[in-house]
Amino acid sequence: MSSHSDSQLNLIVTGGAGYVGSVCAARLLESGHRVTVVDDLSTGHRDAVPAEATFVEGDIAEVADDLLADGFDGVLHFAGKSLVGESMQAPDKYWHGNVMTTLRLLDAMRRHRTPRLVFSSTAATYGEPATIPIPEDAATNPTNTYGATKLAVDHMISSYATAHGLAAVSLRYFNVAGAYGRFGERHTSETHLIPIVLQVAAGVREQVQIFGDDYPTPDGTAIRDYIHVVDLADAHEAALFRATPGEHRIYNLGNGAGFSVKQVIETCRTVTGHQIPAVVAGRRAGDPAVLVASSERARSELGWTPRRADLAEIVADAWSFAQARFAR
Ligand code: UDP
C-alpha cells in the first residue's frame, strides 16, 4: 500500500470515535491522508467517526495484528481510559485498557514494521509539579492511576523505539476543550469542567460544583491550561512528520496560560449569557493545584503554534456544539 505521495500517509487512528480522536481523524482526512478508525465504541460514538474514514469496530489489542499486516505508515493511538476519578476506583481498567492494550499494539507494529506512532499522553504523568510552566524534563510523579498508566506506556514506547527503530512521539495533553463543527465532547457521564458548566448554561444541569476553593492560588480554585482541540489535533499531524526512527520524543501541548475554575465559569457566563449557578464543594482526589504547560519544545521542534488560544473562543466553540446537542 504505497500508492500515495510522501506527504499523504495511510494511517490508523485508534479511538477515532472519541472526542480528540474524531477531531484528529477529521483534520487528517482534510489534509489528504487515508484514515482507518479503530474503536470498540466502549466510550466513543459510531456517528462521531468521519464519513470518509474506514471504520473497524473492535479492541485495538485484538485487531492490530490482522489490520497492520495490510501495511500502514503510522498509528495515532488515542484509544484508552482517561478519567482520573475512575482510575482510582477501578485501576484494573486502566492497567489493562492503557498498558496491556498498548503493549499488544506495539508488538503488532513491530511484527509488521509499522514505522510511526503518535501516542496520547497526559500532563497527569507529572503529578504535582515543582515548577510552572512545566517543561518535558520535569520529574514524573503521577498523583493518580490514570497518570501512572500513561507514564508506563511512555516508558514502554521509549524502549521499543530504542531497541526496534520505531519513530515515536508522545504528546502530553493539558486540558483539552472546544469543538470542531459536529465533532465535540459528549461523554455519557461527563466529568470535565467546561462541558459540565455548559450543561448548566444549556439548562440540563442545575449547578456546577467547584472542587475546592482552598488551593494556594489567587482565588483559591485550581488552575489549568486549556487548549483548543483543533490546535491539539494539528500538533498530531506535525508530530507524524517530525517522528524520527529510533527516537521517542515527548512534547507538552498547552497554551502556556492558566485559568482558575472560577475564571472558567466566569468566561462561560460571558460567552453564553446565562447565569450558571456554582457552589463550592470539597477537593477531588488526585487533583494537583496548578497544571500549566511549557510548550516551548513543541513550538520550536514541531513548528506548532496554538491558533485558538483565547479561552472565550475555546468556550464559544464548545458552546455551539453543546447548543446543537441540547437545543432548548
Ligand atoms: N472541576 C470542578 N468541577 C467539576 C469538574 C471539574 O471544579 O464539576 C475542576 C477540577 O477539580 C479541576 C479542573 O476543574 O481542578 C479541571 O478538571 P477537569 O476534570 O476538566 O480536567 P482535569 O484537569 O482533571 O484533566
Short mmCIF file of C-alpha atoms and ligand atoms in Angstrom, two decimals:
data_model
loop_
_atom_site.label_atom_id
_atom_site.label_comp_id
_atom_site.label_asym_id
_atom_site.label_seq_id
_atom_site.Cartn_x
_atom_site.Cartn_y
_atom_site.Cartn_z
CA MET A 1 0.00 0.00 0.00
CA SER A 2 2.29 2.78 -1.10
CA SER A 3 0.35 4.38 -3.92
CA HIS A 4 0.18 7.67 -2.02
CA SER A 5 2.67 10.51 -2.23
CA ASP A 6 5.22 11.04 0.54
CA SER A 7 3.16 13.66 2.30
CA GLN A 8 -0.05 11.61 2.25
CA LEU A 9 0.02 8.81 4.73
CA ASN A 10 -2.05 5.70 5.29
CA LEU A 11 -2.92 5.90 8.98
CA ILE A 12 -4.69 4.07 11.77
CA VAL A 13 -6.46 6.23 14.32
CA THR A 14 -7.38 4.22 17.41
CA GLY A 15 -10.14 5.81 19.46
CA GLY A 16 -11.31 7.78 16.44
CA ALA A 17 -14.92 7.62 17.65
CA GLY A 18 -13.97 9.58 20.76
CA TYR A 19 -13.58 13.31 21.32
CA VAL A 20 -9.94 14.07 20.46
CA GLY A 21 -9.61 11.08 18.10
CA SER A 22 -12.60 12.10 15.96
CA VAL A 23 -11.37 15.69 15.59
CA CYS A 24 -7.91 14.45 14.70
CA ALA A 25 -9.28 11.93 12.17
CA ALA A 26 -11.35 14.69 10.54
CA ARG A 27 -8.35 17.04 10.27
CA LEU A 28 -6.06 14.31 8.89
CA LEU A 29 -8.64 13.44 6.22
CA GLU A 30 -8.89 17.12 5.26
CA SER A 31 -5.11 17.13 4.81
CA GLY A 32 -5.44 14.28 2.32
CA HIS A 33 -4.30 11.35 4.47
CA ARG A 34 -6.08 7.99 4.44
CA VAL A 35 -7.58 7.12 7.80
CA THR A 36 -8.79 3.86 9.27
CA VAL A 37 -10.51 4.36 12.61
CA VAL A 38 -10.41 1.50 15.10
CA ASP A 39 -12.70 1.89 18.09
CA ASP A 40 -14.58 -0.59 20.29
CA LEU A 41 -17.27 2.04 20.97
CA SER A 42 -16.92 1.47 24.73
CA THR A 43 -16.87 5.23 25.24
CA GLY A 44 -16.88 6.52 21.65
CA HIS A 45 -19.82 7.05 19.31
CA ARG A 46 -20.20 5.44 15.86
CA ASP A 47 -21.62 8.66 14.40
CA ALA A 48 -18.56 10.62 15.54
CA VAL A 49 -16.38 8.73 13.03
CA PRO A 50 -15.83 10.95 9.98
CA ALA A 51 -17.73 9.60 6.95
CA GLU A 52 -14.57 9.46 4.80
CA ALA A 53 -12.73 7.18 7.25
CA THR A 54 -12.75 3.40 7.03
CA PHE A 55 -14.21 2.11 10.29
CA VAL A 56 -13.22 -1.07 12.11
CA GLU A 57 -15.21 -1.81 15.26
CA GLY A 58 -13.07 -3.64 17.78
CA ASP A 59 -10.47 -3.52 20.51
CA ILE A 60 -7.12 -2.48 19.02
CA ALA A 61 -5.40 -5.15 21.14
CA GLU A 62 -7.44 -7.79 19.30
CA VAL A 63 -7.44 -6.41 15.76
CA ALA A 64 -3.98 -4.79 15.46
CA ASP A 65 -2.17 -7.88 14.21
CA ASP A 66 -4.55 -8.56 11.29
CA LEU A 67 -5.01 -4.93 10.42
CA LEU A 68 -1.36 -3.88 10.44
CA ALA A 69 -0.50 -6.77 8.11
CA ASP A 70 -2.10 -4.64 5.35
CA GLY A 71 0.73 -2.11 5.66
CA PHE A 72 0.27 1.30 7.28
CA ASP A 73 2.55 4.32 7.56
CA GLY A 74 1.63 5.01 11.15
CA VAL A 75 -0.68 4.73 14.12
CA LEU A 76 -2.17 7.57 16.14
CA HIS A 77 -3.14 5.90 19.40
CA PHE A 78 -5.94 7.75 21.18
CA ALA A 79 -7.90 4.74 22.45
CA GLY A 80 -7.71 4.36 26.20
CA LYS A 81 -9.19 5.19 29.55
CA SER A 82 -8.90 8.81 30.64
CA LEU A 83 -10.78 9.62 33.84
CA VAL A 84 -8.76 10.40 36.96
CA GLY A 85 -11.57 9.56 39.40
CA GLU A 86 -12.46 6.26 37.73
CA SER A 87 -8.79 5.26 37.64
CA MET A 88 -8.66 5.47 41.44
CA GLN A 89 -11.80 3.31 41.83
CA ALA A 90 -11.10 0.73 39.10
CA PRO A 91 -7.34 0.60 38.46
CA ASP A 92 -7.63 -2.73 36.58
CA LYS A 93 -9.48 -0.96 33.78
CA TYR A 94 -6.55 1.43 33.43
CA TRP A 95 -3.70 -1.09 33.62
CA HIS A 96 -5.46 -3.33 31.10
CA GLY A 97 -7.01 -0.64 28.90
CA ASN A 98 -3.97 1.61 28.70
CA VAL A 99 -0.87 -0.50 29.38
CA MET A 100 -1.73 -4.03 28.19
CA THR A 101 -3.57 -2.81 25.13
CA THR A 102 -0.70 -0.56 24.04
CA LEU A 103 1.83 -3.35 24.60
CA ARG A 104 -0.11 -5.57 22.20
CA LEU A 105 -0.33 -2.72 19.71
CA LEU A 106 3.43 -2.14 19.94
CA ASP A 107 4.12 -5.84 19.38
CA ALA A 108 1.90 -5.87 16.29
CA MET A 109 3.59 -2.70 14.98
CA ARG A 110 6.98 -4.28 15.49
CA ARG A 111 5.92 -7.51 13.76
CA HIS A 112 4.56 -5.67 10.73
CA ARG A 113 7.21 -2.94 10.71
CA THR A 114 4.77 -0.07 11.08
CA PRO A 115 7.17 2.86 11.19
CA ARG A 116 5.46 5.64 13.19
CA LEU A 117 3.49 6.05 16.40
CA VAL A 118 1.91 9.16 17.92
CA PHE A 119 0.61 8.49 21.43
CA SER A 120 -1.87 10.45 23.56
CA SER A 121 -0.03 11.02 26.83
CA THR A 122 -1.04 13.48 29.53
CA ALA A 123 0.03 16.23 31.92
CA ALA A 124 -1.08 13.81 34.66
CA THR A 125 2.28 12.00 34.19
CA TYR A 126 3.96 14.90 36.04
CA GLY A 127 1.80 14.91 39.18
CA GLU A 128 2.20 17.94 41.46
CA PRO A 129 4.80 19.96 39.54
CA ALA A 130 7.83 21.62 41.14
CA THR A 131 7.97 24.39 38.53
CA ILE A 132 5.32 26.16 36.45
CA PRO A 133 5.15 26.21 33.46
CA ILE A 134 6.02 22.51 33.25
CA PRO A 135 8.82 21.52 30.86
CA GLU A 136 9.14 17.99 29.42
CA ASP A 137 12.16 17.21 31.61
CA ALA A 138 10.20 17.84 34.81
CA ALA A 139 10.07 14.95 37.29
CA THR A 140 7.24 12.47 36.68
CA ASN A 141 5.41 11.59 39.90
CA PRO A 142 1.80 10.95 38.93
CA THR A 143 -0.75 11.53 41.71
CA ASN A 144 -3.32 9.16 40.19
CA THR A 145 -3.55 5.77 38.47
CA TYR A 146 -4.52 7.32 35.16
CA GLY A 147 -1.26 9.29 35.05
CA ALA A 148 0.73 6.24 36.24
CA THR A 149 -0.59 4.07 33.39
CA LYS A 150 0.10 6.71 30.75
CA LEU A 151 3.63 7.14 32.13
CA ALA A 152 4.17 3.37 32.00
CA VAL A 153 3.17 3.43 28.33
CA ASP A 154 5.59 6.29 27.66
CA HIS A 155 8.39 4.15 29.15
CA MET A 156 7.37 1.18 27.00
CA ILE A 157 7.38 3.29 23.87
CA SER A 158 10.86 4.65 24.67
CA SER A 159 12.33 1.18 24.95
CA TYR A 160 10.65 -0.08 21.75
CA ALA A 161 11.88 3.00 19.87
CA THR A 162 15.45 2.49 21.06
CA ALA A 163 15.52 -1.27 20.51
CA HIS A 164 13.44 -1.63 17.35
CA GLY A 165 13.77 1.67 15.48
CA LEU A 166 10.20 2.85 15.96
CA ALA A 167 9.69 6.57 15.24
CA ALA A 168 7.59 7.64 18.21
CA VAL A 169 6.13 10.81 19.66
CA SER A 170 4.14 11.17 22.88
CA LEU A 171 2.02 14.28 23.18
CA ARG A 172 1.24 15.25 26.75
CA TYR A 173 -2.12 16.95 26.68
CA PHE A 174 -3.10 19.55 29.21
CA ASN A 175 -6.85 20.40 29.38
CA VAL A 176 -8.43 19.83 26.00
CA ALA A 177 -11.60 21.81 25.27
CA GLY A 178 -13.60 23.32 22.42
CA ALA A 179 -15.11 21.54 19.44
CA TYR A 180 -14.75 21.26 15.67
CA GLY A 181 -18.12 21.57 13.99
CA ARG A 182 -20.04 18.39 14.66
CA PHE A 183 -17.07 16.82 16.49
CA GLY A 184 -17.03 17.59 20.20
CA GLU A 185 -17.02 16.27 23.74
CA ARG A 186 -20.03 14.14 24.74
CA HIS A 187 -19.21 11.64 27.41
CA THR A 188 -22.09 9.59 28.74
CA SER A 189 -21.37 10.70 32.28
CA GLU A 190 -19.48 13.97 31.99
CA THR A 191 -16.68 14.82 34.43
CA HIS A 192 -14.83 17.64 32.64
CA LEU A 193 -15.25 21.22 33.76
CA ILE A 194 -16.18 23.12 30.58
CA PRO A 195 -18.80 20.65 29.28
CA ILE A 196 -20.34 20.49 32.77
CA VAL A 197 -20.52 24.28 33.05
CA LEU A 198 -22.11 24.45 29.58
CA GLN A 199 -24.67 21.81 30.58
CA VAL A 200 -25.72 24.21 33.34
CA ALA A 201 -25.92 27.04 30.79
CA ALA A 202 -27.99 24.80 28.49
CA GLY A 203 -30.40 24.01 31.34
CA VAL A 204 -29.70 20.28 31.52
CA ARG A 205 -27.88 20.50 34.87
CA GLU A 206 -28.80 22.73 37.81
CA GLN A 207 -25.45 23.90 39.05
CA VAL A 208 -21.72 23.34 38.84
CA GLN A 209 -19.67 22.26 41.82
CA ILE A 210 -16.31 23.94 42.34
CA PHE A 211 -13.99 21.20 43.61
CA GLY A 212 -12.07 23.08 46.29
CA ASP A 213 -11.55 26.81 46.89
CA ASP A 214 -8.67 26.37 49.35
CA TYR A 215 -5.86 25.80 46.86
CA PRO A 216 -2.76 28.02 47.05
CA THR A 217 -3.88 30.05 44.00
CA PRO A 218 -5.04 33.70 43.76
CA ASP A 219 -8.78 32.87 44.00
CA GLY A 220 -8.32 29.52 45.80
CA THR A 221 -9.55 27.37 42.89
CA ALA A 222 -7.39 25.05 40.81
CA ILE A 223 -5.63 26.36 37.72
CA ARG A 224 -5.44 24.50 34.39
CA ASP A 225 -4.12 25.18 30.90
CA TYR A 226 -6.99 24.88 28.39
CA ILE A 227 -6.08 24.06 24.79
CA HIS A 228 -8.39 24.05 21.78
CA VAL A 229 -8.97 20.54 20.41
CA VAL A 230 -8.21 21.71 16.86
CA ASP A 231 -4.81 23.09 17.90
CA LEU A 232 -4.18 19.79 19.64
CA ALA A 233 -5.19 17.80 16.55
CA ASP A 234 -2.90 19.86 14.35
CA ALA A 235 0.07 19.06 16.61
CA HIS A 236 -0.53 15.36 15.83
CA GLU A 237 -0.03 15.87 12.13
CA ALA A 238 3.16 17.84 12.78
CA ALA A 239 4.34 15.04 15.09
CA LEU A 240 3.85 12.41 12.38
CA PHE A 241 6.32 14.24 10.16
CA ARG A 242 8.76 15.06 12.98
CA ALA A 243 8.94 11.46 14.20
CA THR A 244 12.43 10.00 13.73
CA PRO A 245 13.30 6.27 13.61
CA GLY A 246 14.83 5.06 16.87
CA GLU A 247 13.70 8.12 18.83
CA HIS A 248 10.87 8.72 21.25
CA ARG A 249 10.13 12.42 21.54
CA ILE A 250 7.85 13.91 24.16
CA TYR A 251 6.02 17.23 23.79
CA ASN A 252 3.73 19.10 26.16
CA LEU A 253 0.69 20.62 24.49
CA GLY A 254 -0.94 23.60 26.17
CA ASN A 255 -1.35 27.31 25.67
CA GLY A 256 1.06 28.21 28.47
CA ALA A 257 -1.62 30.26 30.26
CA GLY A 258 -3.54 29.09 33.30
CA PHE A 259 -7.17 29.77 34.20
CA SER A 260 -8.79 29.00 37.52
CA VAL A 261 -12.07 27.10 37.87
CA LYS A 262 -13.75 30.39 38.84
CA GLN A 263 -12.31 32.16 35.78
CA VAL A 264 -13.57 29.37 33.52
CA ILE A 265 -17.07 29.64 34.97
CA GLU A 266 -16.99 33.43 34.58
CA THR A 267 -15.90 33.13 30.94
CA CYS A 268 -18.73 30.66 30.31
CA ARG A 269 -21.20 33.17 31.82
CA THR A 270 -19.96 35.88 29.47
CA VAL A 271 -19.97 33.68 26.37
CA THR A 272 -23.38 32.09 26.97
CA GLY A 273 -25.22 34.98 28.63
CA HIS A 274 -26.52 32.52 31.24
CA GLN A 275 -26.19 32.91 34.98
CA ILE A 276 -24.67 29.43 35.74
CA PRO A 277 -25.11 28.82 39.49
CA ALA A 278 -21.93 27.49 41.16
CA VAL A 279 -21.40 26.01 44.64
CA VAL A 280 -18.15 25.23 46.40
CA ALA A 281 -17.61 21.55 47.20
CA GLY A 282 -14.62 19.62 48.56
CA ARG A 283 -11.46 18.92 46.59
CA ARG A 284 -11.49 16.00 44.16
CA ALA A 285 -8.97 13.23 44.96
CA GLY A 286 -5.83 13.26 42.85
CA ASP A 287 -6.19 16.87 41.60
CA PRO A 288 -3.00 19.00 41.61
CA ALA A 289 -3.41 22.75 42.33
CA VAL A 290 -1.82 24.11 39.16
CA LEU A 291 -1.04 22.49 35.79
CA VAL A 292 0.28 24.82 33.11
CA ALA A 293 2.42 23.67 30.18
CA SER A 294 5.61 24.99 28.80
CA SER A 295 5.05 24.27 25.11
CA GLU A 296 8.37 25.73 24.01
CA ARG A 297 9.64 22.38 22.74
CA ALA A 298 6.52 21.76 20.62
CA ARG A 299 6.75 25.27 19.23
CA SER A 300 10.42 25.05 18.31
CA GLU A 301 10.67 21.40 17.19
CA LEU A 302 7.22 20.81 15.69
CA GLY A 303 6.83 24.35 14.36
CA TRP A 304 3.47 24.32 16.13
CA THR A 305 1.63 27.42 17.31
CA PRO A 306 -1.75 27.28 19.02
CA ARG A 307 -4.05 29.48 16.88
CA ARG A 308 -7.10 29.40 19.13
CA ALA A 309 -5.52 30.31 22.47
CA ASP A 310 -8.25 32.65 23.67
CA LEU A 311 -10.34 30.96 26.39
CA ALA A 312 -13.51 32.76 25.24
CA GLU A 313 -13.06 31.37 21.72
CA ILE A 314 -12.48 27.86 23.06
CA VAL A 315 -15.62 28.12 25.18
CA ALA A 316 -17.62 29.63 22.27
CA ASP A 317 -16.84 26.61 20.07
CA ALA A 318 -17.75 24.21 22.88
CA TRP A 319 -20.96 26.21 23.42
CA SER A 320 -22.01 25.97 19.74
CA PHE A 321 -21.52 22.22 19.99
CA ALA A 322 -23.42 21.98 23.30
CA GLN A 323 -26.29 24.08 21.97
CA ALA A 324 -26.69 21.85 18.93
CA ARG A 325 -26.72 18.88 21.27
CA PHE A 326 -29.06 20.19 23.95
CA ALA A 327 -31.06 22.67 21.83
CA ARG A 328 -33.50 24.35 24.17
N1 UDP B 1 -13.68 20.75 38.29
C1 UDP B 1 -14.62 21.35 39.12
N2 UDP B 1 -15.94 20.95 38.98
C2 UDP B 1 -16.33 19.99 38.08
C3 UDP B 1 -15.36 19.41 37.25
C4 UDP B 1 -14.03 19.80 37.39
O1 UDP B 1 -14.32 22.20 39.94
O2 UDP B 1 -17.54 19.67 38.03
C5 UDP B 1 -12.27 21.17 38.41
C6 UDP B 1 -11.29 20.04 38.68
O3 UDP B 1 -11.21 19.78 40.06
C7 UDP B 1 -10.00 20.59 38.08
C8 UDP B 1 -10.49 21.45 36.91
O4 UDP B 1 -11.88 21.72 37.18
O5 UDP B 1 -9.36 21.44 39.00
C9 UDP B 1 -10.41 20.74 35.58
O6 UDP B 1 -10.97 19.45 35.73
P1 UDP B 1 -11.29 18.50 34.51
O7 UDP B 1 -11.95 17.28 35.04
O8 UDP B 1 -12.00 19.28 33.44
O9 UDP B 1 -9.86 18.14 33.89
P2 UDP B 1 -8.53 17.51 34.59
O10 UDP B 1 -7.70 18.69 34.99
O11 UDP B 1 -8.95 16.64 35.71
O12 UDP B 1 -7.92 16.74 33.46
#
